[in-house]
Amino acid sequence: RSRLSADALGFAALELRRDRDFALAAVARSGGAALRHVAEELRRERGFLLAAAAASGEALGYMPEEFRADHELVLTAVAQHGAALRHADEALRGDPQFVLAALQRSASAWPHASEGLREDPDFRRSAVRLSCEALRFLPDEARSDRELVSVALLSNGAAIRHASRELQEDRSFLIASLRRNSSILCHLPEELWRDREFVLDAAHACPSALGRAAPELRRDRGFVREAVRRNGAALQCLDEEWQQDREIMLVAVQGNPRALRMVGDDLGNDRSFVLAAVTACGATLAHAVEALRGDPEVVLAAVASDGTALAHASEELRADREFVLTALERNGDAFPSIHARFSGSREFALEAAQRNAECFRHLPDAARQDRAFILAVVQQNGAALRFADEPFRYDRELALAAVRNDASALRHIGEAMRDDREFVLQALHANSSALPFASEELRMDRAFVLRALQKHVAIFHYVDRAFRDDLEFLLAALAQNAELLSCLPGRLFADREFALKAIQVNGAAFARAPPELRADRPFVLAAAQRNGAALQHAASEWRRDGEIVLAAVSTKPDILRIAGERLRQDRDFVLAAVQRNGAALGYAPEKLRRDRDVVLAAARNDGVALAYAAGGLAASRELALAAVVQNAAAFASVAAVLQGEYEFALSAVQKNSEVLCYVPEALQQDRTFVLKAVERNGDALRFAQEMFLYDRELVLAAVQHDGTALRYVGEVMRRDRDFVLAALRVNGGALPYVAEELWEDRDFLLKILKSHRAALQYASRDLRQDREFMLAALRTSGDILTAVPEELWRDRAFVLQAVEANGDALKHVPEELRDDRSFVLDAVQRNGQAFRCATAAMRGDPEIALAAVLKNGEALHHASEALRHDREFVLAAVRANGAALAYAAWELRGDRAVVLAAVRSAGVALAYAAEGLRGDEEVVAAAVAADGAALRYAAAKLQREPGLLQAAAAPGGLPMGTACATGVSAGFTNGNASAAAADSAPDGGGVAGGRGRGSALRQIAEQLRHFAPPSQSPSPRESLPTMSVPPRIK
């Protein structure tokens, strides 16, 4: 009845509700609900409640609240019914460790864990790792999570049943899971085991998978063969019939060496079967029978496949020295497996490494650090260098020894050495086949490859194809190494142009040309013109062709020796030959070597050819001089009688300075001889002995004849300022050869600028940019304006000072300064000559023009045409500077007022007055009053006028004799008479009233030094010197 209704227990007698067994039976039958009606003392008894929870997990829901937090009680309930977890205390349902314990008892408890834990990825992984069944209670996205499902599968393959359908059908996932846990096999659906590719993949991952393959697959030979090929261990899952199949077993053993243990005794003892197995997989030897592990052929085959197989050979074979060396020769990786008796032997290690370089890397450290040992190894096996430590791969001797034995060793040397041109050249010298192993940079370096080919033609076979197809490269290589000719492909010589270029480089290339070209006269002629040696390889008919032979002799004189006999005896032909190449004289018949004209022609072409002259012609002075003129070395071929002749030696040096090197030693040391030699040919100084390069007199003599001789002077003298100045005085052509340091010496430069304005171009940049130095230079030489640096012309203060030194400086200043009125005014006030370099606009400015005239009367000549015809302006100009009258317009020179103003300013201005005014007594009197010397320019009738003569000779003026006689006799040539007169007059201390004017006259006379004589009155266009205006006139 209690099964029908849990509440029925509430109506039972109290003794029944207190009966422990009865109450437990009721709880078990009622799904735990009867617990609420049992006696109260039982509901508070923990032992009873544990029994109740074990009887029905749901009873937990009817227990008092405090018992729902009891770990043991809750876990007991969950173990009986996972859903009981929902009745546990909230804290327990959120406790990760407790929930994991609950899941361990029943995975169905998962849905009743707290939501926070169920959403926690880390907790999910812990849960499925502990119980794969928990996976089925996770949401769909979790059961599709590869990582989470993999964690579950790792602990229990059955978890695959709870993965999502997508993962259950994902073959790559299944195979990957199978590799982790083979227990998944029994939980996979049957249809997968009928899928050939899946089963093969599964068997590869887990050999036992082959045992679950569908029967039809297990009977398929191709399938079985592929399965054991992929995993030899699958052999154990094959049907017995396959385990006797030789082919299948061999495939299995190749796939897994351990499979050899699974084959039958018949196959296991079959030598040919085991030999085939170890050949494919050397490790199989470890599983072979003892007898076969002692078979040399079987063991060597195994070692060749896998070096470690040597460890499984029989003791007898491992102790056999020659056998072990043979094994190591096949596979150096077997070295670690050699017998202990050999492992400590230096001799054995050396022989092993010499036989197989791979052994070297397994050698003990002591051997690998022993340079002598390494050298012995690489001398026999260069490839071993690749396994040496880096310091040894940078050892040049070791590297060369290795390359000499094995060209490929070059690729294993230190990187820096592979890029070292000189080292790689040495390596190629040791082994020409090493070129392909040089760095790419060097292999593609044209200059480097050409250098390599220069000595080793065998390298050509290893040169990059790009170079071997480059015709210019081939010609350059052929020029360096004639042996390369035999390496070039014949097809190249069918090309006329290439063939001719090759012949030009090497005459023997003519023989490589095809027959049709060698029979073509124009081709043969062109070949002979490019390289006479080609005729040595031509047919005899071409050696009788005069034009071809002459062309050949031009480049190769000995061709005359193989020319046709008729040509060799022909005087005109031989004469033409030696005119082209004098050395051909040595191959001419003796009778022609005695011919003076022939020998002279040869000597003029090649002086050394004189050595081939016969019949005493070498003693001919004419021939000897002709020879040494052409080549100083010919002096050695001159007859001994001439070599010792003093005058001949001088004449020879005069013709060719280099002869000084060849004259007798006594003459080379004879100062007198050397002095005469350099006096005739200054260039001979460069061939003089060193002691003469410091001989001041001798050096100056050489420089006087040839300025370039200064370059050969001793360094001490070239730096001697006084000596260099003396050298420049005798020959300015020595200027470019002055020592560099002197161009830094400003005093030296200023001195030579007086006579050599070109010297400034050699001055250092710093000096030419030095403002003070350039001003001093301008004062020294006015011709250096073009050498002034541009930046100085932009310096206003410098330009003004330059103009003061040289008026022409104004034309070199920037346009903005030449257009600056205040600047130009300042310039002409400093130097009136600058006015001629002013712009047209400035030369038309009255103020500027008048300022210029004040400094220099000639300035009027450069004033604008309008100013020169402007009476008022000219009147002001001549008052300021009477000399300006010379440049006034012609009509103004006849204007009485203008002329009177001019002569009162400067009496000698009378020379430029019109003819009529020079006969005007008042004008002449005014001129004589200003300067007694002016009487010289008066009309003839007035020159003898007593009053004027008296005025000219008045106290403070000029003595009559001086005024007349000096002026007339000297004719004022160069203006010196006026200056002389002025200098002879006493200084009166003033000029008022025309008396006491000695000082003024001296100033005026000094400025008029260059006035023309009266008989040749200067025209307005003629140039006059600058004229300083006396203070009174200013």
PDB file of C-alpha atoms in Angstrom, residues 771 791-803 813-814 816-817 820-827 830:
ATOM      1  CA  ARG A 771      89.520  89.772 -47.685  1.00  0.00           C
ATOM      2  CA  GLU A 791      81.316  85.950 -52.390  1.00  0.00           C
ATOM      3  CA  LEU A 792      83.812  88.793 -51.921  1.00  0.00           C
ATOM      4  CA  TRP A 793      82.159  90.806 -54.710  1.00  0.00           C
ATOM      5  CA  ARG A 794      79.004  90.790 -52.588  1.00  0.00           C
ATOM      6  CA  ASP A 795      80.915  92.468 -49.710  1.00  0.00           C
ATOM      7  CA  ARG A 796      80.275  96.233 -50.130  1.00  0.00           C
ATOM      8  CA  ALA A 797      83.234  97.329 -47.990  1.00  0.00           C
ATOM      9  CA  PHE A 798      85.601  95.014 -49.850  1.00  0.00           C
ATOM     10  CA  VAL A 799      84.389  96.196 -53.243  1.00  0.00           C
ATOM     11  CA  LEU A 800      84.968  99.858 -52.350  1.00  0.00           C
ATOM     12  CA  GLN A 801      88.497  99.103 -51.256  1.00  0.00           C
ATOM     13  CA  ALA A 802      89.038  97.045 -54.408  1.00  0.00           C
ATOM     14  CA  VAL A 803      87.782  99.918 -56.556  1.00  0.00           C
ATOM     15  CA  VAL A 813      80.481  93.754 -58.751  1.00  0.00           C
ATOM     16  CA  PRO A 814      76.890  92.401 -58.669  1.00  0.00           C
ATOM     17  CA  GLU A 816      72.464  95.477 -57.549  1.00  0.00           C
ATOM     18  CA  LEU A 817      75.572  97.394 -56.434  1.00  0.00           C
ATOM     19  CA  ASP A 820      73.131 101.639 -56.402  1.00  0.00           C
ATOM     20  CA  ARG A 821      73.747 105.402 -56.924  1.00  0.00           C
ATOM     21  CA  SER A 822      75.235 106.034 -53.481  1.00  0.00           C
ATOM     22  CA  PHE A 823      77.613 103.092 -53.900  1.00  0.00           C
ATOM     23  CA  VAL A 824      78.787 104.243 -57.349  1.00  0.00           C
ATOM     24  CA  LEU A 825      79.253 107.819 -56.076  1.00  0.00           C
ATOM     25  CA  ASP A 826      81.369 106.486 -53.209  1.00  0.00           C
ATOM     26  CA  ALA A 827      83.366 104.374 -55.664  1.00  0.00           C
ATOM     27  CA  ARG A 830      87.740 106.887 -54.288  1.00  0.00           C
TER      28      ARG A 830
END
